[in-house]
PDB file of C-alpha atoms in Angstrom:
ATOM      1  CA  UNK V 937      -5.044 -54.313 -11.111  1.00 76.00           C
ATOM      2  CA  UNK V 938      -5.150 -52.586  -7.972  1.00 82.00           C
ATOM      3  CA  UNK V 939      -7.713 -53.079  -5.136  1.00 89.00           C
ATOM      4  CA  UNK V 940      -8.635 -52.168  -1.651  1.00 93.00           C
ATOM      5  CA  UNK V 941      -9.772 -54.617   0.878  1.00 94.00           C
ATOM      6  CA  UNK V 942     -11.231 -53.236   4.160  1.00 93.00           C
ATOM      7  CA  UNK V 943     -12.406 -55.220   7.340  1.00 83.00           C
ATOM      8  CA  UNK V 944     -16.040 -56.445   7.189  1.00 79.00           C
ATOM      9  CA  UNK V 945     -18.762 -54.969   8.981  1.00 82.00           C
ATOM     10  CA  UNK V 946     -20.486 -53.795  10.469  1.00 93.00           C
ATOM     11  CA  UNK V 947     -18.985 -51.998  13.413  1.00 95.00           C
ATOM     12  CA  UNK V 948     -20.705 -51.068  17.282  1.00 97.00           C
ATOM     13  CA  UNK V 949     -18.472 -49.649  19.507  1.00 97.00           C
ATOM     14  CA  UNK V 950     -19.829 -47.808  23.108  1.00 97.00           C
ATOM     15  CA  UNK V 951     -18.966 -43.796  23.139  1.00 97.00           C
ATOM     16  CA  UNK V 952     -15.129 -43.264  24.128  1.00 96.00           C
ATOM     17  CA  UNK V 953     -13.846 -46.672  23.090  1.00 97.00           C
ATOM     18  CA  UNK V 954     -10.779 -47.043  20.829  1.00 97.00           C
ATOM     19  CA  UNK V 955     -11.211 -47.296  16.941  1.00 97.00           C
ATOM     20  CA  UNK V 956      -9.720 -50.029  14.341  1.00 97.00           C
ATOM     21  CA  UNK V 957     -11.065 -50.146  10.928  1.00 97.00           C
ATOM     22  CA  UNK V 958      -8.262 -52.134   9.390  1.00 97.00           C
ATOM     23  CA  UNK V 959      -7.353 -51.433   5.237  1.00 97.00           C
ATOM     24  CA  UNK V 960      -5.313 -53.014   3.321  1.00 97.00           C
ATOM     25  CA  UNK V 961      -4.352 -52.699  -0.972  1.00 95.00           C
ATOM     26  CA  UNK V 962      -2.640 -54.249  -3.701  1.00 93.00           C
ATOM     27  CA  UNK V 963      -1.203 -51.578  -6.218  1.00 87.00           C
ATOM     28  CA  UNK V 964       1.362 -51.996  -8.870  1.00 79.00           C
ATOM     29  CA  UNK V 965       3.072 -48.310  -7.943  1.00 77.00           C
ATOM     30  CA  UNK V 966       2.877 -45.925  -5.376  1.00 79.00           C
ATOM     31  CA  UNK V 967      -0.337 -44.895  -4.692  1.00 86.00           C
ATOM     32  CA  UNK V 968      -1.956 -42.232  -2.800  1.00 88.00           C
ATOM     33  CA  UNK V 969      -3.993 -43.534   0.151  1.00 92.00           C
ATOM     34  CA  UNK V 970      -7.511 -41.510   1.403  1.00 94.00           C
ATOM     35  CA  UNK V 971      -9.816 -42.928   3.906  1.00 96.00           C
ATOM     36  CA  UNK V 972     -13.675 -41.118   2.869  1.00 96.00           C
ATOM     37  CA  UNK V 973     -16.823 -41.225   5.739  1.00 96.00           C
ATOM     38  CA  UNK V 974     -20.452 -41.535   4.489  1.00 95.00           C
ATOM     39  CA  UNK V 975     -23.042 -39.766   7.011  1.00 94.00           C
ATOM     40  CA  UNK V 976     -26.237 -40.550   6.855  1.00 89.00           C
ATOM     41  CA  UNK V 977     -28.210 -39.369   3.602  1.00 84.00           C
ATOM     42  CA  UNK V 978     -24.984 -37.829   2.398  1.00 87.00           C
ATOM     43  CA  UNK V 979     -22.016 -37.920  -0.269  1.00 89.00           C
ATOM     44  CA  UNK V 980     -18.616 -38.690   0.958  1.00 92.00           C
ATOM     45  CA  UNK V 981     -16.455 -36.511   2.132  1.00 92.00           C
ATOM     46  CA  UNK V 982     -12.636 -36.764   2.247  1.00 92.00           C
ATOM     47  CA  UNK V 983     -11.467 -37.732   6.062  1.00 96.00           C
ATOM     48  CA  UNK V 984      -7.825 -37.771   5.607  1.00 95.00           C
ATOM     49  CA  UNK V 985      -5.165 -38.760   2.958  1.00 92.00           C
ATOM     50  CA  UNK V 986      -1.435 -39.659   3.121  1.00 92.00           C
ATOM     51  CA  UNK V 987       0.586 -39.288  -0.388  1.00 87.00           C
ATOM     52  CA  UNK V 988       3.930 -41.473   0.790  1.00 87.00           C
ATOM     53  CA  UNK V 989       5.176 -44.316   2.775  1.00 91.00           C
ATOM     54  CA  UNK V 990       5.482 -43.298   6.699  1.00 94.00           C
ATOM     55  CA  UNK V 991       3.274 -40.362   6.173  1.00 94.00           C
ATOM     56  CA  UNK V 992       0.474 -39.655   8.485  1.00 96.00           C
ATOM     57  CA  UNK V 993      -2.755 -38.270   7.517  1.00 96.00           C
ATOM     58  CA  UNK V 994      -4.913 -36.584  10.595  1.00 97.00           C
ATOM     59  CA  UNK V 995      -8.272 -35.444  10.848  1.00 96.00           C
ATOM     60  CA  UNK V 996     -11.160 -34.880  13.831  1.00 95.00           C
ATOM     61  CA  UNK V 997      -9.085 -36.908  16.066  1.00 97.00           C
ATOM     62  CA  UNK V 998      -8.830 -39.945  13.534  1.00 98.00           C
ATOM     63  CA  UNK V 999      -5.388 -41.120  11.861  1.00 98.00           C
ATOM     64  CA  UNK V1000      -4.051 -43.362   9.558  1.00 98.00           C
ATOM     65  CA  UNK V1001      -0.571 -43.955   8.953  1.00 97.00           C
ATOM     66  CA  UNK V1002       0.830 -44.827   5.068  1.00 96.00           C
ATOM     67  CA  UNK V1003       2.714 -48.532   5.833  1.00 95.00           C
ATOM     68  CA  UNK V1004       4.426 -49.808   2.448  1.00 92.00           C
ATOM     69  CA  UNK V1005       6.069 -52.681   4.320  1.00 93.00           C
ATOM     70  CA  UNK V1006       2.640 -54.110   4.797  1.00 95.00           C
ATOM     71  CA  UNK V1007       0.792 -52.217   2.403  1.00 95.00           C
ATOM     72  CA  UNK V1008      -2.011 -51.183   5.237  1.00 96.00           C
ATOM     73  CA  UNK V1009      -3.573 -47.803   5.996  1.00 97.00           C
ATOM     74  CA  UNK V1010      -5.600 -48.549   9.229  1.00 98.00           C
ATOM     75  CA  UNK V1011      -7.522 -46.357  10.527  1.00 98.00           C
ATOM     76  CA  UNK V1012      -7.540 -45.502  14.346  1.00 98.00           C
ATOM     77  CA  UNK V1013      -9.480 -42.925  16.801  1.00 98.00           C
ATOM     78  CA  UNK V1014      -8.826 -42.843  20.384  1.00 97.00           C
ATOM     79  CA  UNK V1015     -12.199 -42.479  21.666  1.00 96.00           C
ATOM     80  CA  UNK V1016     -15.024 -42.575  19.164  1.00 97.00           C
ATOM     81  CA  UNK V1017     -18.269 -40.621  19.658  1.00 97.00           C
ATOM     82  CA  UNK V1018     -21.929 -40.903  18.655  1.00 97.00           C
ATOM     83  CA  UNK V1019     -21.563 -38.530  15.374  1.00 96.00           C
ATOM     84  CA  UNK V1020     -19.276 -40.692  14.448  1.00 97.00           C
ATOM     85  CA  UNK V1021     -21.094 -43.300  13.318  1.00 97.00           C
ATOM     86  CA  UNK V1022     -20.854 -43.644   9.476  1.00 96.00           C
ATOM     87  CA  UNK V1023     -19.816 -45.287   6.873  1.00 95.00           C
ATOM     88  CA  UNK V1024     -15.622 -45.664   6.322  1.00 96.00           C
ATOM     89  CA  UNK V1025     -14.398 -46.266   3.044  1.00 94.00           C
ATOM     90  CA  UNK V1026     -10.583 -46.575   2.154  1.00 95.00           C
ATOM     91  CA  UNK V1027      -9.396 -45.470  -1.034  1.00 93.00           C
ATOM     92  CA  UNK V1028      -6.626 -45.162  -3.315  1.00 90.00           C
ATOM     93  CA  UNK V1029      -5.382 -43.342  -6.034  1.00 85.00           C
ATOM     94  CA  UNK V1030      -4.070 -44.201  -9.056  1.00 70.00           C
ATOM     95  CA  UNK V1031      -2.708 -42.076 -12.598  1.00 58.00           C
ATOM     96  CA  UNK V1032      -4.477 -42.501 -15.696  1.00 51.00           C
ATOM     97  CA  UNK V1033      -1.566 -43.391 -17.696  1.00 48.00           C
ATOM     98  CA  UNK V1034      -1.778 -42.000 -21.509  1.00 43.00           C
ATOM     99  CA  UNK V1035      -5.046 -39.677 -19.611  1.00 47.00           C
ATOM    100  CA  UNK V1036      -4.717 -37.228 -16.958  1.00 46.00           C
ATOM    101  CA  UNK V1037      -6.432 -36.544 -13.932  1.00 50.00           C
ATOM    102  CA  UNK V1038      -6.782 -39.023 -10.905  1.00 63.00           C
ATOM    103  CA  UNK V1039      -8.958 -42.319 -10.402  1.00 74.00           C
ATOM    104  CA  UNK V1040     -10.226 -43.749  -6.913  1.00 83.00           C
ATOM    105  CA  UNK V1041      -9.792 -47.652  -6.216  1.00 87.00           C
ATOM    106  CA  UNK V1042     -12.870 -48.160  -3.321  1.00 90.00           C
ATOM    107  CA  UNK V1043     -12.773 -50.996  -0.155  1.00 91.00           C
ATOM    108  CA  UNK V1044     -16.348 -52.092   0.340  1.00 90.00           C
ATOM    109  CA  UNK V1045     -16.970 -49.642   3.298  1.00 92.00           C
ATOM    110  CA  UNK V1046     -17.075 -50.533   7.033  1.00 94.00           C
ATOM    111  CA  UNK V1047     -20.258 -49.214   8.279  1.00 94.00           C
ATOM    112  CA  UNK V1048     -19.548 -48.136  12.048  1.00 96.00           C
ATOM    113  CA  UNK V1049     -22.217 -47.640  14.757  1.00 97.00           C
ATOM    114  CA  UNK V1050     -21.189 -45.892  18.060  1.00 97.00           C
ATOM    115  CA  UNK V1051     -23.558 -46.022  21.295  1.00 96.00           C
ATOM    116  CA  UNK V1052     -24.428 -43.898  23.626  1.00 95.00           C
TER     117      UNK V1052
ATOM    118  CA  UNK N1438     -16.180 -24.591  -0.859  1.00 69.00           C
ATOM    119  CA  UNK N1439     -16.894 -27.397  -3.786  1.00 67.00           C
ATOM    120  CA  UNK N1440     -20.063 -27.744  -4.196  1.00 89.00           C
ATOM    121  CA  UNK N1441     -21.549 -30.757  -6.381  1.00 94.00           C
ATOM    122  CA  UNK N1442     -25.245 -30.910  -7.050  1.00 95.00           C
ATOM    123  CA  UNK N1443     -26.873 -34.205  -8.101  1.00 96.00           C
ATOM    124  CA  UNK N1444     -30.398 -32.571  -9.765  1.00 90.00           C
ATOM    125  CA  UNK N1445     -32.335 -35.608  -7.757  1.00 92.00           C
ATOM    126  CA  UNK N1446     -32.250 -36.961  -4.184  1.00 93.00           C
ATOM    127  CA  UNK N1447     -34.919 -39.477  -5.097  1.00 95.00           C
ATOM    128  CA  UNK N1448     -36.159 -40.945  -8.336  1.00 96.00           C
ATOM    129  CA  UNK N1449     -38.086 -43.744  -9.075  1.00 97.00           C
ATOM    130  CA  UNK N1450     -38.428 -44.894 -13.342  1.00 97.00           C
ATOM    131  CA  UNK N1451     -40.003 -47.834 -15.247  1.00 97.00           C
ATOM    132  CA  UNK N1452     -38.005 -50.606 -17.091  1.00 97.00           C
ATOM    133  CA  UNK N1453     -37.044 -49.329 -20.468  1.00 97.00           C
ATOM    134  CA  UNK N1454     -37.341 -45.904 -19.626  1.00 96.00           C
ATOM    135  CA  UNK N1455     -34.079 -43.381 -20.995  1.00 97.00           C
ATOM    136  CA  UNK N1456     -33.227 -42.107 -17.376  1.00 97.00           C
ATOM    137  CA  UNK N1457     -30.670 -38.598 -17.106  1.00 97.00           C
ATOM    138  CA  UNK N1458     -28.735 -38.300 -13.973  1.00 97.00           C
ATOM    139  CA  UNK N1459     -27.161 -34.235 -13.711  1.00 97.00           C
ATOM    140  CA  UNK N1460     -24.619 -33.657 -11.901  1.00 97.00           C
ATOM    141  CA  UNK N1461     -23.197 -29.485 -11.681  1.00 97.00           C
ATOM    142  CA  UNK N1462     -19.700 -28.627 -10.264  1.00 96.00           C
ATOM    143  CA  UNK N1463     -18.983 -24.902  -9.239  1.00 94.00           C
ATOM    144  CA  UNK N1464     -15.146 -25.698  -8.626  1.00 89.00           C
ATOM    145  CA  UNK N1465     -13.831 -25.324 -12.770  1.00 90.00           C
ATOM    146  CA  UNK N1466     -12.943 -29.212 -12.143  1.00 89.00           C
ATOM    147  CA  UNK N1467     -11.564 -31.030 -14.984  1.00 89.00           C
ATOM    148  CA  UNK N1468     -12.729 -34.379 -13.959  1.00 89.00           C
ATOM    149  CA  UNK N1469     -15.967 -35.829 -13.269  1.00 93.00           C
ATOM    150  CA  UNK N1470     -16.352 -38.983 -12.476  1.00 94.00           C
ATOM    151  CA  UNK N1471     -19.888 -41.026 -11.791  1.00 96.00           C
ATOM    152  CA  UNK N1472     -19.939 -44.089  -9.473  1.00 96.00           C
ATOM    153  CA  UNK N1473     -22.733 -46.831  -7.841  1.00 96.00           C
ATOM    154  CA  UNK N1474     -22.871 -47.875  -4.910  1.00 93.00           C
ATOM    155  CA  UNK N1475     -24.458 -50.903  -3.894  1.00 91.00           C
ATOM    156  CA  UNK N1476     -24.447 -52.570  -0.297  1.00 85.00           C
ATOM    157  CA  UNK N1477     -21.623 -55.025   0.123  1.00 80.00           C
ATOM    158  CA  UNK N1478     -19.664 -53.824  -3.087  1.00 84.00           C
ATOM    159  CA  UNK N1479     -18.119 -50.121  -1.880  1.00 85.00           C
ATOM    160  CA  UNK N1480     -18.041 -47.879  -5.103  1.00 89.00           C
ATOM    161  CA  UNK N1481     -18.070 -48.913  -8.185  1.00 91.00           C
ATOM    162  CA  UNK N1482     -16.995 -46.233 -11.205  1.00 92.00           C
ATOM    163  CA  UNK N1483     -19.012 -46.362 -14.158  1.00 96.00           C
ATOM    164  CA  UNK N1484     -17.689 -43.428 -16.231  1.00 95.00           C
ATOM    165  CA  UNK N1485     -15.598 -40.505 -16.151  1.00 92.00           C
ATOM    166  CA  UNK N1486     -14.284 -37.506 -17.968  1.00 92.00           C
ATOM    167  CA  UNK N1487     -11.198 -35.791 -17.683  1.00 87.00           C
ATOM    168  CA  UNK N1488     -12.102 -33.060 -20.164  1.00 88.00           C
ATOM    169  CA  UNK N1489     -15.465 -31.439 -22.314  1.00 91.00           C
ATOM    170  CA  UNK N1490     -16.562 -33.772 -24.219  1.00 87.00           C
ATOM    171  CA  UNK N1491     -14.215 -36.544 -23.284  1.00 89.00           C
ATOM    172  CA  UNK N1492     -15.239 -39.714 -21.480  1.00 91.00           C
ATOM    173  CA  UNK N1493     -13.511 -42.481 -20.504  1.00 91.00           C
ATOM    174  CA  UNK N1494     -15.248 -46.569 -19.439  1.00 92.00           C
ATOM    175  CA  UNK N1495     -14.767 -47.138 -15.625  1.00 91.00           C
ATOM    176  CA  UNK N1496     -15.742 -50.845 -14.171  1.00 88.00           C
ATOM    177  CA  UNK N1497     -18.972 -51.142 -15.332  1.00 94.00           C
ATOM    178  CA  UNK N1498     -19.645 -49.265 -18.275  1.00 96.00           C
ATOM    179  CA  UNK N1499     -22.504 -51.483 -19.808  1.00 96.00           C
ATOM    180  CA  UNK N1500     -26.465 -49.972 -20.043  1.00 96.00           C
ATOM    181  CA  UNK N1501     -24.951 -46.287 -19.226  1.00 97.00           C
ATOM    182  CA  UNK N1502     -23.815 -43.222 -21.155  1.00 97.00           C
ATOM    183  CA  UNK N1503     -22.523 -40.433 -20.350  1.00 97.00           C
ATOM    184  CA  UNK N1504     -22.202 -36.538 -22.002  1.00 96.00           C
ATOM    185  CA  UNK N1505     -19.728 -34.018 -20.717  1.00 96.00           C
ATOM    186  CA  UNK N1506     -21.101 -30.540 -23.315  1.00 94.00           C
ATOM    187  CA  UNK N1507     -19.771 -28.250 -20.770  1.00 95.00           C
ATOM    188  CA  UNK N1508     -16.946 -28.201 -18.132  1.00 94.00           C
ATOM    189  CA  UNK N1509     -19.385 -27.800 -15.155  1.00 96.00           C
ATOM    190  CA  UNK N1510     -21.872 -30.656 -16.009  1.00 97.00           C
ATOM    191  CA  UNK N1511     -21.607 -34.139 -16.265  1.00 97.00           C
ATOM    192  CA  UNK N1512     -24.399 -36.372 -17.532  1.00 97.00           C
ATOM    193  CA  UNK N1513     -24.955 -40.154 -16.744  1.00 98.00           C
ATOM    194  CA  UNK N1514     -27.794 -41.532 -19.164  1.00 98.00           C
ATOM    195  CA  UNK N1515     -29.662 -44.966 -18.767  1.00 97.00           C
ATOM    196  CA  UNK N1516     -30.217 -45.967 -22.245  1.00 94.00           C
ATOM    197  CA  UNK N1517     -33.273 -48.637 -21.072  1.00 96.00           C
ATOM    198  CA  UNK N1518     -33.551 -48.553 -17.555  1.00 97.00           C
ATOM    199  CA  UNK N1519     -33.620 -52.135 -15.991  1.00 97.00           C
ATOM    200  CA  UNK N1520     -34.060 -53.392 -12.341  1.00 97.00           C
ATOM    201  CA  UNK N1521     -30.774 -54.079 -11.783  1.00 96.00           C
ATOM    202  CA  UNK N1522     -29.665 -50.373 -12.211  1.00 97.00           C
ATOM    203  CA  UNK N1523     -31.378 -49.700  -8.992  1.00 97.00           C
ATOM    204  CA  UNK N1524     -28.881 -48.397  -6.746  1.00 97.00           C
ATOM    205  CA  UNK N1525     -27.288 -45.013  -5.058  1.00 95.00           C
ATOM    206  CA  UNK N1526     -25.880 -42.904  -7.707  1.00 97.00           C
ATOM    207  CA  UNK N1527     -22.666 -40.564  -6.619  1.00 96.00           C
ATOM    208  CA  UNK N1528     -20.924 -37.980  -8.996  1.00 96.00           C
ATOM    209  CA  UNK N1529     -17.805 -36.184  -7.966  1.00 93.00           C
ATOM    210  CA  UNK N1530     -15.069 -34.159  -9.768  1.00 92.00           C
ATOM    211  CA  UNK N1531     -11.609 -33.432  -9.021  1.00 87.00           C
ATOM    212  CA  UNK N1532      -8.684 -30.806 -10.234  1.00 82.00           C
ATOM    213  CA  UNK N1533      -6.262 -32.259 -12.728  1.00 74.00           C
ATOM    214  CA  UNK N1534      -3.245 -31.484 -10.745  1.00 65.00           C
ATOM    215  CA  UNK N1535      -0.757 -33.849  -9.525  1.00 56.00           C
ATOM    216  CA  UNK N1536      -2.313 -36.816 -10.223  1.00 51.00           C
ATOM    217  CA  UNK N1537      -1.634 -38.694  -6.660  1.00 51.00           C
ATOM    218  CA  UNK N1538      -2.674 -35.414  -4.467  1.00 60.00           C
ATOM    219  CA  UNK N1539      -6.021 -34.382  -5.704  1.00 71.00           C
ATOM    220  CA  UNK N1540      -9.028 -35.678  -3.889  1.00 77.00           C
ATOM    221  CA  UNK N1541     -12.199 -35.921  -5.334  1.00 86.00           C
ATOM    222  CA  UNK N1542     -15.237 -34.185  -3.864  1.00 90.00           C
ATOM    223  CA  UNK N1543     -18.764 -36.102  -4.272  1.00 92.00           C
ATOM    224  CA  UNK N1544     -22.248 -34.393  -5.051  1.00 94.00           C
ATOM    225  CA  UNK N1545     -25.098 -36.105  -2.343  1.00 92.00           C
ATOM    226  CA  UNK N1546     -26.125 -39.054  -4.431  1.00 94.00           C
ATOM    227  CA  UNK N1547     -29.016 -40.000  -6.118  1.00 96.00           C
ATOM    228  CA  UNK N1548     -31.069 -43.117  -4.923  1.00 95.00           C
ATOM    229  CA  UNK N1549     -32.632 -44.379  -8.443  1.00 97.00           C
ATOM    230  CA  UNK N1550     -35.225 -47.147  -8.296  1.00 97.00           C
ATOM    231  CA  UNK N1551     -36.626 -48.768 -11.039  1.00 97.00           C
ATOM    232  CA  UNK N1552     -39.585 -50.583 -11.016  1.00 96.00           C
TER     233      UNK N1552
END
């Protein structure tokens, strides 16, 4: 079946320093790719999404960029800041088959932790 | 906006106990979906619905239930409560659109413990 793998955590980066959170998934089609953040003592909330190969999704200064050659979707921010730190998961989406509507495939989450 | 509402923040049940989770969507979504999440294992779904009173298993089906009696509300029942159901509880729902393009938009959790 399909399946996201993210990089492990956790994550500390200082304030302005450059952001990897590397994802990577296994899907029999062509999936639609999301990357959610987790704040603290909240739900998730949709960061950014790309629907084909070679499209980039954007968001807050954070983007991830659809790669079917090596089925990745890492994300990347320039120069993090403290209310960034969260929780990252990566995501994909898959159909139902005989059902409609749309199912997530989760990573494990990459809990990141930016510093003053 | 979508807004999801999870009825508890915080709950804390005994082993055995028939626990409810509620979770209300004000967006006419035609799927719900509920999920755990548990440190080291992302989200995990356990049930969802794609229409009233239509449910579908997810990963991890076993010790839940779910009800769907009206389009806004989506249920997730603990028939006997055990220990290992403690964890953070997340609904969310979702248009039935194009399939691949729809995101889903998640209520604030609800951190069940059972002792």
């Amino acid at each position: 079946g399909n399946s996201v793998t993210q990089m492990e955590g956790p994550v500390t980066l200082s304030e302005e320093a450059f952001l990897t959170i590397n994802c990577t998934y296994t899907a029999t089609g062509y999936p639609s790719l999301f990357w959610y953040v987790q704040y603290p003592g909240e739900g998730l909330q949709l960061l950014l999404k790309a629907t084909k190969a070679d499209d980039k999704g954007s968001n807050k200064g954070f983007e991830a960029t659809y790669r079917k050659e090596t089925t990745s979707f890492h994300l990347e921010k320039g120069s993090v800041q403290v209310s960034d730190s969260a929780v990252y998961f990566c995501a994909l989406i898959e159909g139902l088959g005989e059902t409609s509507g749309s199912r997530l495939t989760f990573g494990e989450g990459t809990q990141l932790t930016v510093n003053p | 906006d979508v807004k999801v509402t999870q009825s508890s923040r915080y709950l804390v049940k005994r082993t055995g106990e028939k626990v409810f989770l509620e979770c209300v969507q004000d967006m006419d979504h035609e799927n719900m979906f509920w999920y755990r999440q548990d440190p080291g294992l992302g989200l995990r779904l356990i049930y969802f619905s794609y229409d009233v009173k239509m449910k579908e298993k997810g990963d991890i089906p076993e010790g839940y239930s779910v009800s769907r009696e009206k389009k806004e509300r989506f249920s997730l029942i603990l028939e006997s409560a055990s220990t290992n159901q403690t964890s953070m509880y997340l609904c969310a729902s979702s248009y039935q659109g194009s399939w691949d393009n729809q995101p889903q938009h998640f209520g604030d959790g609800t951190r069940l413990s059972i002792l």
